[in-house]
Amino acid sequence: MRRYIWLLLFSQVILYNVDAQNNKLDSLDQLIAKSKTDTQRINLNIQKINILSRSDLDTTIYLSHQQLKEAEKINYYDGIVRLHNQLANSNSFKGNYDSAKANIQFLEKYIKPSDSLNLANVYACYGMMYGVQANYDSSIKYYIKAIDLNEKINNVKGLPANYANIAIGYQQLANFSKALEYQQKALTLAEANKDEQLRAKTLLNMAITYEDIGDTLKAEQYYLKVKDIAVNNGYKIVELYDYTNLSTLYIRTQNWSKGYEYAMKAAELSSTTGDIGIKAASLAKAAIALANQNKFEEATALSKQSIQLADSSTQPLNISQAYDALATTFFLQKKYKEAIPYFEKDFEALKGASNYDQSYINSYKSLSECYEKTGDYVKALANYKIAADIADSVKRKDNIRKATELSMNYDFEKKQEVLAAEKKRDDDIATTKQTALIAGLFLVFILAVVAFKGYRNKQKANTLLLKQKQQIEDTLSELKTTQAQLIQSEKMASLGELTA
């Protein structure tokens, strides 16, 4: 069974490595000790809980209940909402679905009608809970509500998680093009925000999608890329899910040694994160890998350990896989009678699940053979028919996958052609603009030269005119002086005549 990374809305703190996480927790503890108000202390504790939620679900749930009591004492609305949200998601991951639903239903009644942001979070909590239970139709329905509301209020913090999680539902229902569409949206936002954790989680989910499409090589490349990011940055939950999916990939391709290696890595790491369900699933896969290498005694021991853990997790897919591991171990040893009750419990656990794959066809065929070998031909035929019906369903799903792959390739080629045409158009426009700019600059230069020459000529003309004006004024002044002198002479002459 493949494991997906379900993204939480309030997981905004990025953990760079284990030491950084511990340092962050220590810093928060110091701030909590110095906090002066109740709301400040509760907010700091919520930050601490968000960090712990990535590696320790039990402690997360315990501290959330503890802080919820503190928030209720002072009627702190935002704290109460955030803590119930955390409890809903953490209990979903733990398989405590009744507790998860109770927290969500409380939020539905408690949240103010005008609080669209937290109402969108409630829809996302429902989507998460149904998704973890493999009820993907209901999960998609609620995530669509969350996305519509978050897009309406432009909640850019909530949308990446919504996009990534709804993609899981579409992927499980074989709508791979829709899954990749939303995964690409989430990846784009992760890269734009330089959010390495979101990027790693989205790449992991995309790897699962590529694996289901049938591109195992690309899927493996994505898984190994995610492993490097997770190990280098201390993203324990991402690393855990990456290991369990790598083990599924290698078991699917019958690389039993690597399948066992990564299954055990996942089982070991899950012990530190408190995820019982994933530990059960990992041990089951390790048992399958051992059984196919004829290591039946070890496989039996791991299968029984897996069953014990899976039963306590209450997660249907994990329970199914655990019983299937022991049934398969008996079947490969030709212990048909011993295998039958475990195959039956395997299928009983899956009632209500909305998807099957090739592994369940094989299991029903194995159960049919078990009944045939033990002489119960009626049940043998009945289970063979069930296997055939599931095979038809999976075949239709496979046809959808192939059609999707062809459609994706066609769309990709068309998009490349469109992009090439758009690039050519943009290049042509840029060239035209550049040519026009150069011509414009040249024209401006010519006009500037002409204007400058005109200005210089005007300056020269003005200088000449001023000089000529000055000369005329000087001449006029001289004429006036001469005229005055002549008049004076005439006056003196007249006076002389009179005197004589």
Coordinates of C-alpha atoms in Angstrom, one line a residue:
M1 CA 0.0 0.0 0.0
R2 CA 1.3 3.4 -0.9
R3 CA 1.5 6.1 1.7
Y4 CA 0.7 9.8 0.9
I5 CA 1.8 12.9 2.6
W6 CA -1.3 14.7 3.8
L7 CA -0.5 18.3 4.4
L8 CA -1.7 20.1 7.5
L9 CA -3.0 23.7 7.3
F10 CA -1.1 24.9 10.3
S11 CA 2.2 23.2 9.5
Q12 CA 4.0 26.5 8.6
V13 CA 7.2 26.0 10.7
I14 CA 10.0 24.6 8.6
L15 CA 12.4 22.2 10.3
Y16 CA 15.9 22.2 8.9
N17 CA 17.3 19.3 10.8
V18 CA 16.9 17.4 14.1
D19 CA 19.3 19.7 16.0
A20 CA 17.5 22.8 14.6
Q21 CA 14.2 21.3 15.7
N22 CA 15.5 20.7 19.3
N23 CA 17.0 24.2 19.3
K24 CA 13.7 25.6 18.2
L25 CA 11.9 23.7 21.0
D26 CA 14.4 24.8 23.6
S27 CA 14.0 28.5 22.5
L28 CA 10.2 28.1 22.7
D29 CA 10.4 26.6 26.2
Q30 CA 12.5 29.7 27.3
L31 CA 10.0 32.1 25.7
I32 CA 7.1 30.2 27.3
A33 CA 8.7 30.5 30.7
K34 CA 9.1 34.3 30.2
S35 CA 5.6 34.9 28.7
K36 CA 3.7 37.6 30.5
T37 CA 0.1 36.9 29.3
D38 CA -2.0 33.8 29.0
T39 CA -2.6 34.2 25.3
Q40 CA 1.1 34.7 24.6
R41 CA 1.9 31.5 26.5
I42 CA -0.8 29.5 24.6
N43 CA 0.3 30.8 21.2
L44 CA 3.9 29.8 22.0
N45 CA 2.7 26.3 23.1
I46 CA 0.7 26.0 19.9
Q47 CA 3.9 26.7 17.9
K48 CA 5.6 24.0 19.9
I49 CA 2.8 21.5 19.2
N50 CA 3.0 22.3 15.5
I51 CA 6.7 21.3 15.5
L52 CA 6.1 18.1 17.5
S53 CA 3.2 17.1 15.2
R54 CA 5.8 16.2 12.5
S55 CA 7.5 13.6 14.7
D56 CA 5.4 12.6 17.8
L57 CA 1.6 12.3 17.4
D58 CA 1.1 11.0 21.0
T59 CA 2.8 14.0 22.6
T60 CA 1.0 16.3 20.1
I61 CA -2.4 15.1 21.2
Y62 CA -1.5 15.2 24.9
L63 CA -0.2 18.8 24.8
S64 CA -3.1 19.9 22.6
H65 CA -5.6 18.7 25.2
Q66 CA -3.6 20.4 27.9
Q67 CA -3.4 23.7 26.1
L68 CA -7.1 23.5 25.1
K69 CA -8.1 23.5 28.8
E70 CA -6.0 26.7 29.3
A71 CA -7.5 28.4 26.2
E72 CA -11.0 27.5 27.5
K73 CA -10.4 29.0 30.9
I74 CA -9.9 32.5 29.3
N75 CA -12.3 31.9 26.4
Y76 CA -9.5 32.4 23.9
Y77 CA -11.3 32.0 20.5
D78 CA -8.3 31.7 18.2
G79 CA -6.5 29.2 20.5
I80 CA -9.5 27.0 20.9
V81 CA -10.1 26.9 17.2
R82 CA -6.4 26.1 16.3
L83 CA -6.1 23.4 19.0
H84 CA -9.3 21.6 18.0
N85 CA -8.1 21.7 14.4
Q86 CA -4.8 20.2 15.5
L87 CA -6.6 17.5 17.5
A88 CA -8.8 16.6 14.5
N89 CA -5.9 16.1 12.2
S90 CA -3.6 14.3 14.7
N91 CA -6.4 11.9 15.6
S92 CA -7.1 11.2 11.9
F93 CA -3.5 10.2 11.5
K94 CA -3.6 8.0 14.5
G95 CA -6.8 6.3 13.3
N96 CA -8.9 7.8 16.1
Y97 CA -11.7 8.8 13.7
D98 CA -14.4 9.2 16.3
S99 CA -12.2 11.7 18.2
A100 CA -11.3 13.5 14.9
K101 CA -14.9 13.8 13.9
A102 CA -15.9 15.1 17.4
N103 CA -13.4 17.9 17.2
I104 CA -14.5 18.9 13.7
Q105 CA -18.2 18.9 14.7
F106 CA -17.3 21.1 17.6
L107 CA -15.6 23.5 15.3
E108 CA -18.6 23.6 13.0
K109 CA -20.8 24.9 15.8
Y110 CA -18.2 27.1 17.5
I111 CA -16.7 29.0 14.6
K112 CA -18.3 32.4 14.0
P113 CA -20.4 32.7 10.8
S114 CA -18.2 35.5 9.5
D115 CA -15.0 33.5 10.1
S116 CA -14.5 32.2 6.5
L117 CA -10.8 31.3 7.1
N118 CA -11.5 28.8 9.9
L119 CA -14.7 27.5 8.1
A120 CA -12.4 26.6 5.2
N121 CA -10.1 24.8 7.7
V122 CA -13.1 22.8 8.9
Y123 CA -13.8 21.6 5.4
A124 CA -10.2 20.7 5.0
C125 CA -10.3 18.7 8.3
Y126 CA -13.2 16.7 6.9
G127 CA -11.3 16.1 3.7
M128 CA -8.3 14.9 5.6
M129 CA -10.3 12.6 7.8
Y130 CA -12.1 10.9 4.9
G131 CA -9.0 10.8 2.9
V132 CA -7.0 8.9 5.6
Q133 CA -9.9 6.4 5.7
A134 CA -9.7 5.9 1.9
N135 CA -13.1 7.5 1.4
Y136 CA -11.9 9.6 -1.5
D137 CA -15.2 10.8 -2.9
S138 CA -16.1 12.4 0.4
S139 CA -12.6 13.7 0.8
I140 CA -12.7 15.4 -2.6
K141 CA -16.1 16.9 -1.9
Y142 CA -14.9 18.7 1.2
Y143 CA -11.6 19.8 -0.3
I144 CA -13.4 21.4 -3.2
K145 CA -15.4 23.4 -0.6
A146 CA -12.2 24.4 1.2
I147 CA -10.5 25.4 -2.0
D148 CA -13.4 27.4 -3.3
L149 CA -13.6 29.3 0.0
N150 CA -9.8 29.8 0.3
E151 CA -9.6 31.1 -3.2
K152 CA -12.5 33.5 -2.6
I153 CA -10.7 35.0 0.5
N154 CA -7.3 34.6 -1.2
N155 CA -5.9 32.5 1.7
V156 CA -2.5 31.7 0.1
K157 CA -1.3 29.8 3.2
G158 CA -4.2 27.3 3.2
L159 CA -4.3 26.7 -0.6
P160 CA -1.1 24.6 -1.0
A161 CA -2.2 22.0 1.5
N162 CA -5.7 21.9 -0.1
Y163 CA -4.2 21.5 -3.6
A164 CA -1.8 18.7 -2.5
N165 CA -4.5 16.8 -0.5
I166 CA -7.3 16.9 -3.1
A167 CA -4.8 15.5 -5.6
I168 CA -4.4 12.4 -3.5
G169 CA -8.1 11.7 -3.8
Y170 CA -8.1 12.2 -7.6
Q171 CA -5.0 10.0 -7.9
Q172 CA -6.7 7.2 -5.9
L173 CA -9.7 7.4 -8.2
A174 CA -7.4 7.2 -11.3
N175 CA -8.0 10.7 -12.4
F176 CA -4.3 11.2 -12.8
S177 CA -4.4 14.3 -15.0
K178 CA -6.5 16.1 -12.3
A179 CA -4.1 14.9 -9.6
L180 CA -1.0 16.2 -11.4
E181 CA -2.8 19.5 -12.1
Y182 CA -3.3 20.1 -8.4
Q183 CA 0.1 18.8 -7.4
Q184 CA 1.7 21.1 -9.9
K185 CA -0.3 24.0 -8.4
A186 CA 1.0 23.0 -4.9
L187 CA 4.6 22.6 -6.2
T188 CA 4.5 26.1 -7.9
L189 CA 3.4 27.7 -4.6
A190 CA 6.1 25.8 -2.7
E191 CA 8.8 26.9 -5.0
A192 CA 7.5 30.5 -5.1
N193 CA 7.5 30.6 -1.3
K194 CA 10.9 28.7 -1.1
D195 CA 9.1 26.2 1.2
E196 CA 11.4 23.1 1.0
Q197 CA 9.1 21.0 3.3
L198 CA 6.0 21.6 1.1
R199 CA 8.2 21.0 -2.0
A200 CA 9.4 17.6 -0.6
K201 CA 5.9 16.5 0.4
T202 CA 4.4 17.5 -3.0
L203 CA 7.3 15.7 -4.9
L204 CA 6.6 12.6 -2.9
N205 CA 2.9 12.6 -3.8
M206 CA 3.9 13.3 -7.5
A207 CA 6.2 10.2 -7.4
I208 CA 3.2 8.1 -6.3
T209 CA 1.2 9.4 -9.2
Y210 CA 3.9 8.7 -11.7
E211 CA 4.2 5.2 -10.2
D212 CA 0.5 4.6 -10.7
I213 CA 0.7 5.9 -14.3
G214 CA 3.3 3.2 -14.8
D215 CA 6.5 5.4 -15.0
T216 CA 8.4 3.5 -12.3
L217 CA 11.7 5.0 -13.4
K218 CA 10.5 8.6 -12.9
A219 CA 8.8 7.6 -9.7
E220 CA 12.0 6.2 -8.3
Q221 CA 13.9 9.3 -9.2
Y222 CA 11.4 11.5 -7.4
Y223 CA 11.4 9.2 -4.3
L224 CA 15.2 9.3 -4.1
K225 CA 15.2 13.1 -4.6
V226 CA 12.7 13.4 -1.7
K227 CA 14.8 11.2 0.5
D228 CA 17.8 13.5 0.0
I229 CA 15.7 16.6 0.9
A230 CA 14.1 14.9 3.9
V231 CA 17.3 13.6 5.4
N232 CA 19.3 16.8 4.8
N233 CA 16.5 18.9 6.4
G234 CA 15.4 16.6 9.2
Y235 CA 11.8 16.1 7.9
K236 CA 11.1 12.9 9.7
I237 CA 7.5 12.4 8.6
V238 CA 8.5 13.0 4.9
E239 CA 11.4 10.6 5.3
L240 CA 9.2 7.9 6.8
Y241 CA 6.6 8.1 4.1
D242 CA 9.3 8.2 1.4
Y243 CA 10.8 4.9 2.8
T244 CA 7.5 3.1 2.9
N245 CA 6.7 4.1 -0.7
L246 CA 10.1 3.1 -1.9
S247 CA 9.6 -0.3 -0.3
T248 CA 6.2 -0.6 -2.1
L249 CA 7.9 0.4 -5.4
Y250 CA 10.6 -2.2 -5.1
I251 CA 8.2 -4.9 -4.0
R252 CA 6.0 -4.1 -6.9
T253 CA 9.0 -4.6 -9.3
Q254 CA 10.0 -7.7 -7.3
N255 CA 13.2 -6.2 -6.1
W256 CA 12.8 -8.1 -2.8
S257 CA 16.0 -7.1 -1.1
K258 CA 15.5 -3.4 -1.5
G259 CA 11.9 -3.8 -0.7
Y260 CA 12.8 -5.3 2.6
E261 CA 15.6 -2.8 3.3
Y262 CA 13.3 0.3 2.9
A263 CA 10.4 -1.4 4.7
M264 CA 12.5 -2.0 7.7
K265 CA 13.9 1.6 7.6
A266 CA 10.3 2.8 7.6
A267 CA 9.4 0.5 10.5
E268 CA 12.3 1.7 12.5
L269 CA 11.6 5.4 11.9
S270 CA 7.9 5.0 12.6
S271 CA 8.8 3.9 16.1
T272 CA 10.2 7.4 16.8
T273 CA 7.2 9.2 15.2
G274 CA 4.5 7.3 17.0
D275 CA 2.7 6.2 13.8
I276 CA 1.5 2.7 14.7
G277 CA -0.4 2.3 11.4
I278 CA 2.6 2.9 9.2
K279 CA 4.8 0.7 11.3
A280 CA 2.3 -2.1 10.9
A281 CA 2.2 -1.6 7.1
S282 CA 6.0 -1.5 6.9
L283 CA 6.4 -4.7 8.8
A284 CA 3.8 -6.3 6.6
K285 CA 5.8 -5.3 3.4
A286 CA 9.0 -6.5 5.0
A287 CA 7.3 -9.9 5.6
I288 CA 6.1 -10.1 2.0
A289 CA 9.6 -9.4 0.8
L290 CA 11.1 -12.1 3.1
A291 CA 8.4 -14.7 2.2
N292 CA 9.2 -14.2 -1.5
Q293 CA 12.8 -15.0 -0.6
N294 CA 11.7 -18.2 1.1
K295 CA 12.6 -16.8 4.6
F296 CA 9.3 -18.0 6.0
E297 CA 10.1 -18.1 9.7
E298 CA 11.2 -14.5 9.8
A299 CA 8.3 -13.5 7.6
T300 CA 5.8 -15.2 9.9
A301 CA 7.2 -13.4 13.0
L302 CA 7.0 -10.0 11.3
S303 CA 3.5 -10.6 10.0
K304 CA 2.2 -11.5 13.4
Q305 CA 3.8 -8.3 14.8
S306 CA 2.2 -6.3 12.0
I307 CA -1.2 -7.8 12.8
Q308 CA -1.0 -6.8 16.4
L309 CA 0.0 -3.2 15.6
A310 CA -2.6 -2.9 12.8
D311 CA -5.5 -4.1 15.0
S312 CA -4.6 -1.4 17.5
S313 CA -4.3 1.3 14.8
T314 CA -7.9 0.6 13.6
Q315 CA -6.9 1.7 10.0
P316 CA -8.6 -0.6 7.5
L317 CA -5.8 -0.5 4.8
N318 CA -3.1 -1.3 7.4
I319 CA -5.2 -4.1 8.9
S320 CA -5.9 -5.6 5.5
Q321 CA -2.2 -5.5 4.5
A322 CA -1.1 -7.1 7.8
Y323 CA -3.4 -10.1 7.5
D324 CA -2.5 -10.4 3.8
A325 CA 1.2 -10.7 4.7
L326 CA 0.6 -13.6 7.0
A327 CA -1.9 -15.2 4.5
T328 CA 0.6 -14.9 1.7
T329 CA 3.4 -16.3 3.9
F330 CA 1.3 -19.5 4.5
F331 CA 0.2 -19.6 0.9
L332 CA 3.8 -19.6 -0.5
Q333 CA 4.5 -22.5 1.8
K334 CA 1.4 -24.3 0.4
K335 CA -0.2 -24.2 3.8
Y336 CA -3.6 -23.5 2.3
K337 CA -5.8 -24.3 5.2
E338 CA -3.8 -22.0 7.5
A339 CA -3.9 -19.2 4.9
I340 CA -7.7 -19.1 4.4
P341 CA -8.7 -17.3 7.7
Y342 CA -6.1 -14.6 7.2
F343 CA -7.2 -14.0 3.6
E344 CA -10.8 -13.7 4.8
K345 CA -9.8 -11.1 7.5
D346 CA -7.8 -9.3 4.9
F347 CA -10.9 -8.7 2.8
E348 CA -13.2 -8.1 5.7
A349 CA -11.0 -5.1 6.7
L350 CA -11.5 -3.6 3.3
K351 CA -15.3 -3.4 3.3
G352 CA -16.3 0.2 2.5
A353 CA -13.0 1.1 0.9
S354 CA -13.3 2.8 -2.5
N355 CA -10.4 1.4 -4.4
Y356 CA -8.5 -1.9 -5.1
D357 CA -5.4 -2.7 -7.1
Q358 CA -3.6 -5.6 -8.6
S359 CA -2.5 -6.9 -5.2
Y360 CA -6.1 -7.6 -4.2
I361 CA -6.8 -9.5 -7.4
N362 CA -3.8 -11.7 -6.6
S363 CA -5.0 -12.2 -3.0
Y364 CA -8.5 -13.2 -4.1
K365 CA -7.0 -15.6 -6.6
S366 CA -4.8 -17.1 -3.9
L367 CA -7.8 -17.5 -1.6
S368 CA -9.7 -19.2 -4.5
E369 CA -6.8 -21.6 -4.9
C370 CA -6.7 -22.3 -1.2
Y371 CA -10.3 -23.3 -1.2
E372 CA -9.7 -25.4 -4.3
K373 CA -6.8 -27.2 -2.7
T374 CA -8.8 -27.9 0.4
G375 CA -11.8 -29.2 -1.6
D376 CA -14.3 -26.3 -1.1
Y377 CA -15.0 -25.7 -4.8
V378 CA -18.1 -23.5 -4.3
K379 CA -16.0 -20.9 -2.3
A380 CA -13.2 -21.4 -4.8
L381 CA -15.4 -20.4 -7.6
A382 CA -17.0 -17.5 -5.7
N383 CA -13.7 -16.0 -4.8
Y384 CA -12.4 -16.5 -8.4
K385 CA -15.4 -14.5 -9.6
I386 CA -14.7 -11.7 -7.1
A387 CA -11.1 -11.7 -8.4
A388 CA -12.4 -11.4 -12.0
D389 CA -14.8 -8.6 -11.1
I390 CA -12.0 -6.6 -9.4
A391 CA -9.8 -7.4 -12.4
D392 CA -12.4 -5.8 -14.7
S393 CA -12.5 -2.8 -12.4
V394 CA -8.7 -2.5 -12.3
K395 CA -8.6 -3.0 -16.1
R396 CA -10.9 -0.1 -16.6
K397 CA -8.8 1.9 -14.2
D398 CA -5.7 0.8 -16.2
N399 CA -7.4 1.9 -19.4
I400 CA -8.1 5.2 -17.8
R401 CA -4.5 5.4 -16.8
K402 CA -3.3 4.6 -20.3
A403 CA -5.8 7.1 -21.8
T404 CA -4.7 9.6 -19.2
E405 CA -1.0 9.0 -20.1
L406 CA -1.7 9.4 -23.8
S407 CA -3.8 12.5 -23.1
M408 CA -1.1 13.9 -20.9
N409 CA 1.6 13.3 -23.5
Y410 CA -0.6 14.8 -26.2
D411 CA -1.4 17.8 -24.0
F412 CA 2.2 18.1 -23.1
E413 CA 3.2 18.2 -26.8
K414 CA 0.4 20.7 -27.6
K415 CA 1.5 22.8 -24.7
Q416 CA 5.1 22.7 -25.9
E417 CA 3.9 23.8 -29.4
V418 CA 1.9 26.6 -27.9
L419 CA 4.8 27.6 -25.7
A420 CA 7.1 27.6 -28.7
A421 CA 4.6 29.6 -30.8
E422 CA 4.2 32.1 -27.9
K423 CA 8.0 32.3 -27.5
K424 CA 8.4 33.0 -31.2
R425 CA 5.7 35.6 -31.1
D426 CA 7.3 37.2 -28.0
D427 CA 10.7 37.1 -29.7
D428 CA 9.2 38.7 -32.8
I429 CA 7.6 41.4 -30.7
A430 CA 10.8 42.0 -28.8
T431 CA 12.8 42.2 -32.0
T432 CA 10.2 44.7 -33.5
K433 CA 10.3 46.7 -30.3
Q434 CA 14.1 46.7 -30.3
T435 CA 14.2 47.8 -33.9
A436 CA 11.6 50.5 -33.3
L437 CA 13.6 51.6 -30.2
I438 CA 16.8 51.8 -32.1
A439 CA 15.1 53.8 -35.0
G440 CA 13.4 56.0 -32.4
L441 CA 16.7 56.7 -30.7
F442 CA 18.4 57.4 -34.0
L443 CA 15.6 59.8 -34.9
V444 CA 15.8 61.5 -31.5
F445 CA 19.6 61.8 -32.1
I446 CA 19.0 63.5 -35.5
L447 CA 16.4 65.8 -34.1
A448 CA 18.7 66.6 -31.2
V449 CA 21.6 67.4 -33.6
V450 CA 19.3 69.6 -35.7
A451 CA 17.9 71.3 -32.6
F452 CA 21.4 71.8 -31.3
K453 CA 22.5 73.4 -34.6
G454 CA 19.4 75.5 -34.7
Y455 CA 20.1 76.6 -31.2
R456 CA 23.7 77.5 -32.0
N457 CA 22.5 79.4 -35.1
K458 CA 19.9 81.2 -33.1
Q459 CA 22.6 82.1 -30.5
K460 CA 24.8 83.4 -33.3
A461 CA 21.9 85.4 -34.9
N462 CA 21.0 86.8 -31.5
T463 CA 24.6 87.9 -30.9
L464 CA 24.8 89.6 -34.3
L465 CA 21.5 91.3 -33.7
L466 CA 22.6 92.6 -30.4
K467 CA 25.8 93.8 -31.9
Q468 CA 24.0 95.5 -34.8
K469 CA 21.5 97.0 -32.3
Q470 CA 24.3 98.4 -30.2
Q471 CA 25.9 99.9 -33.4
I472 CA 22.7 101.5 -34.4
E473 CA 22.2 102.9 -30.9
D474 CA 25.7 104.3 -30.9
T475 CA 25.2 105.9 -34.4
L476 CA 21.8 107.3 -33.3
S477 CA 23.5 108.8 -30.2
E478 CA 26.2 110.3 -32.4
L479 CA 23.6 111.8 -34.7
K480 CA 21.7 113.2 -31.8
T481 CA 24.9 114.8 -30.5
T482 CA 25.8 116.3 -33.9
Q483 CA 22.2 117.5 -34.3
A484 CA 22.4 119.3 -30.9
Q485 CA 25.7 120.8 -31.9
L486 CA 24.3 122.1 -35.2
I487 CA 21.3 123.6 -33.5
Q488 CA 23.6 125.3 -31.0
S489 CA 25.7 126.6 -33.8
E490 CA 22.6 128.0 -35.6
K491 CA 21.5 129.6 -32.4
M492 CA 24.8 131.3 -31.8
A493 CA 24.9 132.4 -35.4
S494 CA 21.5 133.9 -35.1
L495 CA 22.5 135.6 -31.9
G496 CA 25.6 137.1 -33.6
E497 CA 23.5 138.5 -36.4
L498 CA 21.1 140.1 -34.0
T499 CA 23.9 141.6 -32.0
A500 CA 25.5 143.1 -35.1

